[in-house]
Coordinates of C-alpha atoms in Angstrom, one line a residue:
M1 CA -38.3 -24.9 26.1
K2 CA -38.1 -21.8 24.0
K3 CA -35.1 -23.2 22.5
I4 CA -37.0 -26.3 21.3
F5 CA -39.9 -24.3 19.8
S6 CA -37.3 -22.0 18.1
N7 CA -35.6 -24.8 16.5
M8 CA -38.9 -26.4 15.6
R9 CA -40.1 -23.1 13.9
L10 CA -36.9 -23.0 11.9
S11 CA -37.2 -26.6 10.8
L12 CA -40.8 -25.9 9.8
L13 CA -39.6 -22.9 7.6
A14 CA -36.9 -25.0 5.9
V15 CA -39.1 -27.9 5.3
G16 CA -41.8 -25.5 4.1
V17 CA -39.6 -24.4 1.3
M18 CA -38.8 -28.0 0.3
A19 CA -42.5 -28.8 0.4
T20 CA -43.4 -26.1 -1.9
M21 CA -40.7 -27.3 -4.4
Q22 CA -41.9 -30.9 -4.0
C23 CA -45.6 -30.4 -4.5
C24 CA -46.8 -31.4 -1.3
N25 CA -44.6 -34.5 -0.9
I26 CA -42.9 -33.6 2.5
D27 CA -44.7 -35.1 5.5
I28 CA -44.0 -33.6 8.9
D29 CA -44.5 -35.9 11.9
P30 CA -45.4 -33.7 14.8
T31 CA -43.9 -34.3 18.3
D32 CA -46.1 -34.2 21.5
R33 CA -45.4 -30.4 21.5
Y34 CA -47.1 -30.1 18.0
T35 CA -50.2 -28.2 19.4
D36 CA -48.4 -25.5 21.3
V37 CA -49.9 -22.1 20.7
A38 CA -46.4 -20.7 19.6
V39 CA -46.3 -23.1 16.5
W40 CA -50.1 -22.2 15.7
K41 CA -49.6 -18.5 15.8
N42 CA -48.1 -18.8 12.2
P43 CA -50.6 -19.6 9.6
S44 CA -47.8 -20.9 7.3
N45 CA -47.2 -23.8 9.8
I46 CA -50.9 -24.8 9.3
E47 CA -50.4 -24.8 5.5
L48 CA -47.2 -26.8 5.8
Y49 CA -48.8 -29.4 8.1
I50 CA -51.8 -29.9 5.7
S51 CA -49.5 -30.0 2.6
G52 CA -47.6 -32.8 4.3
M53 CA -50.5 -35.0 4.8
Y54 CA -51.0 -35.6 1.1
A55 CA -47.9 -37.7 1.1
E56 CA -50.3 -40.6 2.0
F57 CA -51.6 -40.7 -1.6
Q58 CA -48.1 -41.7 -2.9
T59 CA -48.4 -45.0 -0.8
F60 CA -50.7 -46.3 -3.5
K61 CA -49.7 -44.4 -6.6
F62 CA -50.1 -46.2 -10.1
G63 CA -52.0 -49.0 -8.3
A64 CA -49.1 -50.1 -6.0
F65 CA -49.5 -51.9 -2.8
P66 CA -46.6 -51.9 -0.2
I67 CA -45.9 -55.6 -0.5
G68 CA -42.4 -56.6 -1.9
Y69 CA -41.1 -53.8 -3.8
S70 CA -44.5 -52.0 -4.1
N71 CA -45.9 -54.7 -6.3
A72 CA -49.3 -53.7 -7.9
S73 CA -52.4 -55.0 -6.5
D74 CA -53.7 -55.6 -10.2
A75 CA -51.2 -58.5 -10.4
L76 CA -53.3 -60.3 -7.7
S77 CA -56.1 -60.3 -10.2
D78 CA -56.7 -61.6 -13.8
I79 CA -55.3 -58.6 -15.8
M80 CA -51.7 -58.3 -14.9
K81 CA -48.8 -60.9 -14.4
Y82 CA -45.6 -59.9 -12.6
T83 CA -42.6 -61.5 -14.3
A84 CA -40.4 -62.6 -11.3
N85 CA -41.2 -65.6 -9.2
V86 CA -39.0 -64.5 -6.2
A87 CA -39.7 -62.5 -3.1
G88 CA -39.5 -58.8 -3.6
N89 CA -40.0 -58.3 -7.4
G90 CA -42.2 -61.4 -7.4
T91 CA -43.9 -61.3 -4.0
V92 CA -47.2 -60.7 -5.5
N93 CA -47.0 -63.9 -7.6
I94 CA -46.2 -65.9 -4.4
L95 CA -49.4 -64.5 -2.6
A96 CA -51.6 -65.0 -5.6
T97 CA -50.9 -68.7 -5.7
D98 CA -50.6 -69.5 -1.9
A99 CA -53.3 -68.3 0.2
S100 CA -51.8 -69.9 3.2
R101 CA -49.1 -67.1 3.3
V102 CA -51.8 -64.8 4.7
T103 CA -51.9 -65.3 8.5
A104 CA -52.5 -63.2 11.5
S105 CA -48.8 -63.0 12.3
T106 CA -48.1 -62.1 8.6
P107 CA -51.0 -60.6 7.0
Q108 CA -48.9 -59.6 3.9
L109 CA -51.5 -57.0 2.8
S110 CA -50.8 -54.8 5.8
Y111 CA -51.4 -51.0 6.2
W112 CA -52.7 -51.1 9.9
Q113 CA -49.7 -49.4 11.5
A114 CA -48.9 -46.9 8.8
A115 CA -52.7 -45.9 8.6
Y116 CA -53.0 -45.3 12.3
T117 CA -49.8 -43.4 12.4
R118 CA -51.1 -41.1 9.7
I119 CA -54.7 -41.0 11.5
R120 CA -53.0 -39.9 14.8
R121 CA -51.1 -37.0 12.8
I122 CA -54.4 -35.9 11.3
N123 CA -56.2 -36.1 14.6
E124 CA -53.4 -34.0 16.2
F125 CA -53.8 -31.5 13.5
L126 CA -57.5 -31.1 13.9
D127 CA -57.1 -30.9 17.8
G128 CA -54.3 -28.3 17.6
M129 CA -56.1 -26.2 15.0
T130 CA -59.3 -26.2 17.0
K131 CA -57.5 -25.2 20.2
Y132 CA -54.8 -22.8 19.1
A133 CA -55.2 -21.6 15.5
T134 CA -55.9 -17.9 15.1
I135 CA -57.3 -18.0 11.4
D136 CA -60.9 -17.3 10.7
E137 CA -63.7 -20.0 11.0
N138 CA -64.0 -20.3 7.3
A139 CA -60.3 -21.0 6.9
K140 CA -60.5 -23.5 9.7
A141 CA -63.3 -25.4 8.1
G142 CA -61.3 -25.5 4.8
Y143 CA -58.3 -26.9 6.6
E144 CA -60.5 -29.4 8.5
A145 CA -62.1 -30.5 5.2
E146 CA -58.7 -31.3 3.7
A147 CA -57.6 -33.2 6.8
R148 CA -60.8 -35.2 6.9
F149 CA -60.4 -35.8 3.0
V150 CA -57.0 -37.6 3.6
R151 CA -58.3 -39.2 6.9
G152 CA -61.3 -40.7 4.8
Y153 CA -58.9 -42.0 2.2
V154 CA -56.8 -43.7 4.9
Y155 CA -59.8 -45.3 6.5
F156 CA -61.2 -46.3 3.2
W157 CA -58.0 -48.5 2.7
L158 CA -58.5 -50.1 6.1
A159 CA -62.1 -50.9 5.2
R160 CA -61.0 -52.3 1.9
L161 CA -58.6 -54.6 3.8
H162 CA -60.3 -55.5 7.1
G163 CA -63.9 -54.3 6.8
S164 CA -64.1 -53.6 10.6
F165 CA -61.6 -51.4 12.3
V166 CA -61.1 -49.0 15.3
I167 CA -62.5 -45.5 14.6
M168 CA -60.1 -42.9 15.9
D169 CA -61.6 -39.2 15.3
N170 CA -60.3 -37.2 18.4
M171 CA -57.3 -36.9 20.7
S172 CA -59.2 -37.9 23.9
Q173 CA -59.3 -41.6 22.6
Y174 CA -55.6 -41.8 22.8
S175 CA -55.8 -41.7 26.5
T176 CA -56.2 -45.5 26.7
N177 CA -54.8 -48.3 24.8
A178 CA -58.2 -50.3 25.0
R179 CA -60.2 -49.5 22.0
E180 CA -62.6 -51.7 20.3
R181 CA -63.3 -52.3 16.5
S182 CA -66.4 -50.6 15.1
S183 CA -68.9 -52.6 12.9
E184 CA -68.0 -52.6 9.2
E185 CA -71.2 -50.7 8.5
D186 CA -70.4 -48.0 11.1
C187 CA -66.9 -47.8 9.4
W188 CA -68.2 -47.0 5.9
K189 CA -70.5 -44.5 7.5
F190 CA -67.7 -42.8 9.3
I191 CA -65.7 -42.7 6.0
A192 CA -68.7 -41.2 4.3
Q193 CA -68.9 -38.4 6.9
D194 CA -65.3 -37.5 6.5
F195 CA -65.8 -37.2 2.7
Q196 CA -69.3 -35.4 3.1
Y197 CA -67.6 -32.8 5.4
A198 CA -65.0 -32.4 2.8
A199 CA -67.5 -32.1 -0.1
D200 CA -69.4 -29.5 1.9
H201 CA -66.4 -27.3 2.7
L202 CA -63.8 -27.7 -0.1
P203 CA -63.6 -25.2 -3.0
V204 CA -64.3 -26.4 -6.6
I205 CA -61.0 -25.2 -7.7
P206 CA -58.0 -26.3 -5.7
V207 CA -56.2 -23.8 -3.5
K208 CA -53.0 -25.2 -4.8
S209 CA -52.0 -27.9 -7.4
G210 CA -52.5 -31.4 -5.8
R211 CA -54.9 -30.3 -3.1
A212 CA -58.3 -31.7 -2.6
T213 CA -61.5 -30.2 -4.1
K214 CA -65.4 -30.5 -3.8
G215 CA -65.4 -32.8 -6.8
A216 CA -62.6 -35.1 -5.4
A217 CA -64.5 -35.3 -2.2
Y218 CA -67.7 -36.2 -3.9
A219 CA -65.9 -38.7 -6.1
M220 CA -64.4 -40.5 -3.2
L221 CA -67.8 -40.3 -1.3
A222 CA -69.3 -42.1 -4.4
R223 CA -66.6 -44.8 -4.2
T224 CA -67.2 -45.3 -0.5
W225 CA -71.0 -45.7 -0.9
L226 CA -70.5 -48.0 -3.8
Y227 CA -68.2 -50.2 -1.7
A228 CA -70.6 -50.1 1.1
A229 CA -73.5 -51.1 -1.1
S230 CA -71.7 -53.9 -2.7
I231 CA -70.8 -55.4 0.6
A232 CA -74.4 -55.0 1.6
E233 CA -75.5 -56.8 -1.4
Y234 CA -73.0 -59.5 -2.1
D235 CA -71.3 -60.5 1.2
Q236 CA -74.6 -61.7 3.0
K237 CA -72.3 -63.1 5.9
L238 CA -71.4 -66.1 3.7
Y239 CA -67.5 -65.7 4.0
N240 CA -67.0 -64.7 7.7
S241 CA -68.7 -65.1 11.0
D242 CA -67.2 -62.1 12.8
P243 CA -70.1 -60.1 14.3
L244 CA -68.6 -56.9 13.4
T245 CA -68.0 -57.6 9.6
G246 CA -70.6 -57.3 6.9
V247 CA -73.3 -54.7 5.9
A248 CA -77.0 -55.0 6.4
A249 CA -78.4 -56.4 3.1
A250 CA -81.5 -54.1 3.6
N251 CA -79.4 -51.0 3.3
A252 CA -77.9 -51.8 -0.2
P253 CA -80.6 -49.7 -2.1
A254 CA -80.0 -46.6 0.1
Y255 CA -76.3 -46.9 -0.3
Y256 CA -76.5 -47.4 -4.0
Q257 CA -78.6 -44.2 -4.1
N258 CA -75.9 -42.4 -1.9
A259 CA -73.4 -43.5 -4.5
A260 CA -75.4 -42.3 -7.4
N261 CA -76.2 -38.9 -5.7
A262 CA -72.5 -38.4 -5.0
A263 CA -71.4 -39.3 -8.5
Q264 CA -74.1 -37.0 -9.9
A265 CA -72.7 -34.1 -8.0
V266 CA -69.3 -34.8 -9.9
K267 CA -71.4 -35.0 -13.1
D268 CA -73.0 -31.6 -12.3
L269 CA -69.5 -30.0 -11.9
A270 CA -68.6 -31.6 -15.4
S271 CA -71.5 -30.1 -16.9
Q272 CA -70.0 -26.9 -15.8
G273 CA -66.8 -27.4 -17.5
Y274 CA -64.7 -28.7 -14.6
Y275 CA -64.3 -32.1 -15.8
K276 CA -64.5 -34.0 -19.1
L277 CA -63.3 -37.3 -20.7
E278 CA -60.2 -37.2 -22.9
S279 CA -58.7 -39.7 -25.2
V280 CA -55.2 -39.8 -23.6
F281 CA -55.0 -41.6 -20.3
S282 CA -51.8 -40.0 -19.0
K283 CA -52.0 -36.4 -20.4
K284 CA -50.5 -33.9 -18.1
N285 CA -53.2 -31.3 -16.9
T286 CA -55.9 -33.6 -18.0
T287 CA -59.5 -32.3 -17.3
E288 CA -60.4 -35.9 -16.7
A289 CA -58.4 -35.9 -13.5
V290 CA -60.9 -35.4 -10.5
F291 CA -58.0 -35.8 -8.1
K292 CA -54.3 -36.3 -8.9
I293 CA -50.7 -36.2 -7.4
S294 CA -48.4 -34.2 -9.5
F295 CA -44.8 -34.9 -10.0
V296 CA -42.0 -32.4 -10.9
A297 CA -38.5 -33.0 -12.0
P298 CA -36.0 -33.1 -10.4
Q299 CA -37.4 -32.6 -6.9
L300 CA -40.1 -35.2 -7.1
T301 CA -40.1 -38.1 -9.4
H302 CA -41.3 -41.7 -9.5
T303 CA -40.2 -45.0 -11.3
Y304 CA -43.2 -46.1 -13.2
D305 CA -41.4 -46.1 -16.5
L306 CA -38.3 -48.1 -15.1
T307 CA -40.8 -50.5 -13.6
Y308 CA -43.0 -51.3 -16.5
T309 CA -41.3 -50.1 -19.8
P310 CA -40.3 -52.8 -22.2
P311 CA -36.7 -53.8 -21.9
G312 CA -35.7 -52.4 -25.3
D313 CA -36.2 -49.0 -23.9
A314 CA -33.1 -49.5 -21.6
P315 CA -31.5 -52.9 -22.2
G316 CA -30.1 -54.4 -18.9
Q317 CA -31.7 -51.6 -16.8
A318 CA -35.5 -51.7 -17.5
L319 CA -37.3 -53.9 -14.9
S320 CA -40.3 -54.9 -17.0
L321 CA -41.9 -56.3 -13.8
G322 CA -45.7 -56.3 -14.7
V323 CA -47.2 -57.2 -18.0
P324 CA -50.8 -57.7 -19.2
T325 CA -52.4 -61.1 -19.3
A326 CA -54.2 -62.5 -22.2
E327 CA -57.4 -62.3 -20.1
L328 CA -57.2 -58.6 -20.4
V329 CA -56.0 -58.4 -23.9
N330 CA -58.9 -60.5 -25.1
E331 CA -61.3 -58.3 -23.3
F332 CA -60.9 -55.3 -25.6
E333 CA -63.6 -55.1 -28.2
M334 CA -63.3 -54.5 -31.8
A335 CA -63.6 -51.0 -33.1
D336 CA -67.2 -51.5 -34.2
G337 CA -68.1 -52.8 -30.7
T338 CA -68.2 -56.5 -31.5
R339 CA -66.6 -58.9 -29.1
F340 CA -63.1 -60.1 -30.0
S341 CA -62.8 -63.9 -30.4
W342 CA -59.8 -66.2 -31.2
S343 CA -62.6 -68.5 -32.7
N344 CA -63.2 -65.7 -35.4
A345 CA -60.8 -66.8 -38.2
S346 CA -60.4 -63.3 -39.6
Q347 CA -59.8 -61.8 -36.1
A348 CA -57.5 -64.4 -35.1
A349 CA -55.3 -64.0 -38.1
N350 CA -54.6 -60.2 -37.3
P351 CA -55.6 -60.0 -33.6
Y352 CA -54.2 -56.5 -33.1
V353 CA -55.9 -54.9 -36.1
G354 CA -59.2 -53.1 -35.8
R355 CA -59.4 -53.1 -32.0
E356 CA -61.0 -50.2 -30.0
L357 CA -59.0 -47.2 -29.2
R358 CA -58.3 -48.1 -25.6
F359 CA -56.4 -51.3 -26.7
Y360 CA -53.9 -49.1 -28.4
S361 CA -53.5 -46.8 -25.5
T362 CA -53.3 -49.6 -22.9
I363 CA -51.3 -52.5 -24.6
L364 CA -47.9 -52.8 -26.2
Y365 CA -48.3 -55.9 -28.5
N366 CA -46.0 -57.6 -31.0
G367 CA -45.6 -55.0 -33.9
A368 CA -46.9 -52.0 -32.0
P369 CA -44.9 -48.8 -32.8
W370 CA -43.1 -47.5 -29.8
K371 CA -40.3 -45.0 -29.3
G372 CA -39.1 -45.2 -33.0
R373 CA -39.3 -49.0 -33.2
N374 CA -41.8 -51.8 -33.4
I375 CA -42.1 -54.0 -30.5
N376 CA -41.0 -57.6 -31.0
T377 CA -42.4 -60.1 -28.5
T378 CA -41.8 -63.2 -30.5
A379 CA -40.1 -65.9 -28.6
A380 CA -37.0 -65.5 -30.8
N381 CA -36.3 -62.0 -29.7
A382 CA -33.6 -62.1 -27.1
T383 CA -34.3 -58.6 -25.8
E384 CA -38.0 -58.1 -25.2
G385 CA -39.6 -61.4 -26.6
F386 CA -41.6 -63.9 -24.8
T387 CA -40.1 -66.1 -22.2
Q388 CA -42.0 -68.7 -20.2
F389 CA -42.7 -67.8 -16.7
G390 CA -40.5 -69.5 -14.0
V391 CA -37.7 -70.5 -16.3
N392 CA -35.9 -67.5 -15.0
T393 CA -36.4 -66.2 -11.5
D394 CA -36.3 -62.6 -12.5
P395 CA -36.4 -62.4 -16.4
R396 CA -37.4 -58.8 -16.9
R397 CA -39.1 -59.7 -20.0
T398 CA -42.5 -60.4 -21.0
V399 CA -44.1 -63.9 -19.8
T400 CA -47.4 -63.1 -21.7
G401 CA -46.4 -61.6 -25.0
Y402 CA -47.4 -58.1 -24.0
Y403 CA -46.1 -55.0 -22.2
I404 CA -48.1 -52.2 -20.5
K405 CA -48.3 -49.0 -22.4
K406 CA -50.9 -47.1 -20.2
N407 CA -49.3 -44.4 -18.1
L408 CA -45.8 -44.8 -19.8
D409 CA -44.3 -41.7 -21.0
S410 CA -43.5 -42.2 -24.7
L411 CA -41.2 -39.3 -24.8
N412 CA -39.0 -40.2 -21.7
T413 CA -35.7 -41.7 -22.8
T414 CA -33.8 -40.7 -19.7
F415 CA -36.0 -42.4 -16.9
V416 CA -33.2 -44.6 -15.7
T417 CA -31.2 -41.7 -14.6
Y418 CA -33.8 -38.9 -14.0
G419 CA -37.0 -40.7 -13.2
S420 CA -40.5 -40.1 -14.5
T421 CA -42.9 -37.3 -13.8
Q422 CA -46.3 -38.5 -15.2
D423 CA -49.1 -37.5 -12.8
W424 CA -50.9 -40.2 -10.8
V425 CA -54.5 -39.8 -11.1
E426 CA -56.2 -41.3 -8.2
I427 CA -59.6 -40.9 -9.4
R428 CA -60.7 -39.9 -12.9
Y429 CA -64.0 -38.8 -14.3
A430 CA -64.3 -42.1 -16.3
E431 CA -64.5 -43.9 -12.8
V432 CA -67.1 -41.6 -11.6
L433 CA -69.3 -42.4 -14.6
L434 CA -68.7 -46.0 -14.1
I435 CA -69.7 -45.7 -10.5
H436 CA -72.8 -43.8 -11.5
A437 CA -73.6 -46.4 -14.1
E438 CA -73.3 -49.3 -11.5
A439 CA -75.3 -47.6 -8.8
E440 CA -78.2 -46.6 -11.2
A441 CA -78.3 -50.0 -12.7
K442 CA -78.6 -51.6 -9.2
L443 CA -81.5 -49.1 -8.5
N444 CA -83.1 -50.2 -11.8
H445 CA -82.7 -46.7 -13.4
I446 CA -81.9 -48.2 -16.8
S447 CA -81.7 -45.2 -18.9
S448 CA -79.5 -43.3 -16.4
A449 CA -77.2 -46.2 -16.1
Q450 CA -76.9 -46.5 -20.0
S451 CA -76.3 -42.8 -20.4
S452 CA -73.3 -42.8 -18.1
L453 CA -72.1 -46.1 -19.4
N454 CA -72.2 -44.7 -23.0
E455 CA -70.3 -41.5 -22.2
V456 CA -67.4 -43.8 -21.3
R457 CA -67.9 -46.1 -24.4
N458 CA -68.5 -43.3 -26.8
R459 CA -65.3 -41.6 -25.7
A460 CA -63.4 -44.8 -26.8
G461 CA -65.2 -44.7 -30.2
L462 CA -67.5 -47.5 -29.4
P463 CA -71.3 -47.6 -29.9
N464 CA -73.8 -47.4 -27.2
T465 CA -74.3 -50.5 -24.9
N466 CA -76.9 -53.1 -25.9
A467 CA -77.6 -53.8 -22.2
S468 CA -81.2 -53.1 -21.2
T469 CA -81.7 -54.9 -17.9
T470 CA -80.0 -54.6 -14.4
V471 CA -78.2 -58.0 -15.0
Q472 CA -77.0 -57.1 -18.4
L473 CA -76.0 -53.6 -17.3
M474 CA -73.9 -55.0 -14.5
E475 CA -72.2 -57.4 -16.9
A476 CA -71.3 -54.2 -19.1
V477 CA -70.3 -52.3 -16.2
E478 CA -67.9 -55.0 -15.0
H479 CA -66.4 -55.3 -18.5
E480 CA -65.9 -51.6 -18.8
R481 CA -64.3 -51.4 -15.4
K482 CA -61.9 -54.2 -16.4
V483 CA -60.8 -52.4 -19.6
E484 CA -61.2 -48.8 -18.8
L485 CA -59.5 -48.8 -15.3
A486 CA -56.9 -51.5 -16.2
F487 CA -53.6 -50.8 -14.4
E488 CA -55.2 -48.2 -12.0
G489 CA -55.3 -50.4 -9.0
H490 CA -59.2 -51.4 -9.2
R491 CA -59.5 -54.9 -10.5
Y492 CA -58.6 -56.9 -7.4
W493 CA -60.6 -54.8 -5.1
D494 CA -63.6 -54.9 -7.5
L495 CA -63.6 -58.8 -7.5
R496 CA -63.4 -58.6 -3.7
R497 CA -66.3 -56.2 -3.2
W498 CA -68.5 -58.1 -5.8
R499 CA -67.5 -61.3 -3.9
K500 CA -66.3 -62.9 -7.1
A501 CA -62.6 -63.3 -6.3
H502 CA -63.1 -66.8 -4.8
T503 CA -64.3 -68.0 -8.2
V504 CA -62.4 -65.7 -10.8
L505 CA -59.1 -65.9 -8.9
N506 CA -59.2 -69.4 -7.4
N507 CA -58.1 -72.7 -8.9
V508 CA -57.1 -71.1 -12.3
R509 CA -54.0 -70.2 -14.2
F510 CA -54.0 -67.0 -16.3
T511 CA -52.5 -67.0 -19.7
G512 CA -50.4 -65.2 -22.3
H513 CA -49.6 -65.7 -26.0
K514 CA -46.4 -67.0 -27.2
I515 CA -46.0 -65.5 -30.7
S516 CA -43.7 -67.1 -33.4
A517 CA -43.0 -65.8 -36.9
A518 CA -44.6 -68.2 -39.6
G519 CA -43.9 -67.2 -43.3
T520 CA -45.2 -63.7 -43.7
G521 CA -47.4 -63.9 -40.5
Y522 CA -47.4 -65.1 -37.0
T523 CA -48.8 -68.1 -34.9
Y524 CA -50.3 -67.4 -31.6
E525 CA -50.2 -70.2 -28.9
T526 CA -52.1 -69.6 -25.7
V527 CA -49.8 -70.6 -22.9
S528 CA -50.0 -70.4 -19.1
A529 CA -48.4 -67.4 -17.3
D530 CA -48.6 -69.3 -14.1
N531 CA -46.7 -72.2 -12.9
A532 CA -49.2 -72.9 -10.0
N533 CA -53.0 -72.6 -9.6
R534 CA -54.2 -69.2 -8.2
Q535 CA -55.7 -69.4 -4.7
F536 CA -58.2 -67.1 -3.2
T537 CA -60.2 -68.4 -0.3
G538 CA -63.3 -66.8 1.2
A539 CA -61.5 -65.9 4.2
L540 CA -59.3 -63.6 2.3
Y541 CA -62.4 -61.1 1.9
Y542 CA -61.3 -59.9 5.3
I543 CA -57.6 -59.5 5.8
P544 CA -56.6 -60.4 9.4
I545 CA -55.4 -57.6 11.8
P546 CA -51.7 -57.8 12.5
A547 CA -51.3 -59.9 15.6
S548 CA -48.9 -57.5 17.1
E549 CA -51.6 -54.8 17.1
L550 CA -53.8 -57.0 19.4
Q551 CA -50.9 -56.9 21.9
N552 CA -50.8 -53.2 21.7
N553 CA -54.5 -52.5 22.1
T554 CA -56.1 -54.8 24.9
A555 CA -59.7 -54.4 23.7
L556 CA -58.8 -55.1 20.1
T557 CA -60.1 -58.5 18.7
Q558 CA -59.0 -60.4 15.7
I559 CA -61.4 -61.0 12.9
K560 CA -62.9 -64.3 13.3
G561 CA -61.6 -67.0 11.0
W562 CA -58.0 -66.0 11.6

């Protein structure tokens, strides 16, 4: 036994050095001897374990979801189209057009097993620290706050997917494999409790780069209550008869108020100089980042540029998997705040001139300056020009006439060999303002909602909103979230919580623009970027629990309808 613990401590020290180098990316999976007093005597072990927990945030970096080769969830929505139509690079397209693929045996959007593995590790950490750690109570509270921040994030994803799940918050619950699901309302409340505890005990300034703060906890708390309020208002038990799904409609106002209060707490920190809006989305060390994961070469990199950059950046090697749809491109306003329209002859003649600032930071369009050249997405261009979706199984070229610019590194020319190091910002101050605007609009606090919405718009050089009623403000918020948060992994989940996915994402094909040279100008033909209608049924608002988990847990019941 002594030899086992000696080896364990040596391993912890070795991995600790690596974790420090890799900015909290190393995750230690404790054994059943994890809580032994010999391990907990060394405070550096506690630091190592808590650092490793942050690896969970990388599961969903840059809006990815672990289906296929980490396809982006935005491609399940109306703002992004993946270019491949085969499993792997194009799995997301298959799911978007075939709702029957989601079954209890193959839920497709599955995080259950990975989530509960992480939750057990966190609960083991909390149990071991309580029993054996010799650090002072304030330090214990700080570490517990970080652990519960991560646990709240994991549970938040389970709630997004399933609504109702099994709440595991202490080690005594692991003595039996018969554990029931809690109601969806209790699940959202439990997540909120974790984030509230984190907000109460975390520092305003992170103890180390990439670690949770008071502002991050309040931001996640605001996001949590907004989701709970949305389900309460919009679900109304219309899409599932499971007795444990849904949130009481009567509680919507209270939950919107909770969301507004938490968002206001972040706004208060911003007024003290901790956060502010910036004009560049992916700037390193941006003060707009409320919580982020940092990457440092060569130890810790990612493949965002390789995945989304135009093929002209690395011919034959760039993947160019996800591209913007025309539905997103058309959503960006003109610089003076008027809506763009292809019916406007002047705008249609030069559709990429005079648009709002976010358009130029988000979209690479035909003629856009990029890395010393001008992007050419005309159908005649063999390198990065338009190709019809479905003609080639994995074309690695645009099928909409556009490429993503947001979050790409314009200075990185060696990403194929050395990867990328842009930060992943899990939650930005702009999102907090939009949460506040939505919650306040729902509470009929018109001027407050307008104020937060206008902060986001004014940063983009746009005039104040004209919205002056709750209905108008919600339309404005939906528009702003679609544009401001594009490619950050929000759109699909927004449509789900608003219970709009079964109308926006069903029986429809999204589009692109086939651009051709014509004299001294261009012609723009709207073409389908899908080769089959999208499908989203009401049942998909609650993804089934993997059938294998029902065998592992004798008290676990499947969500009704599956």
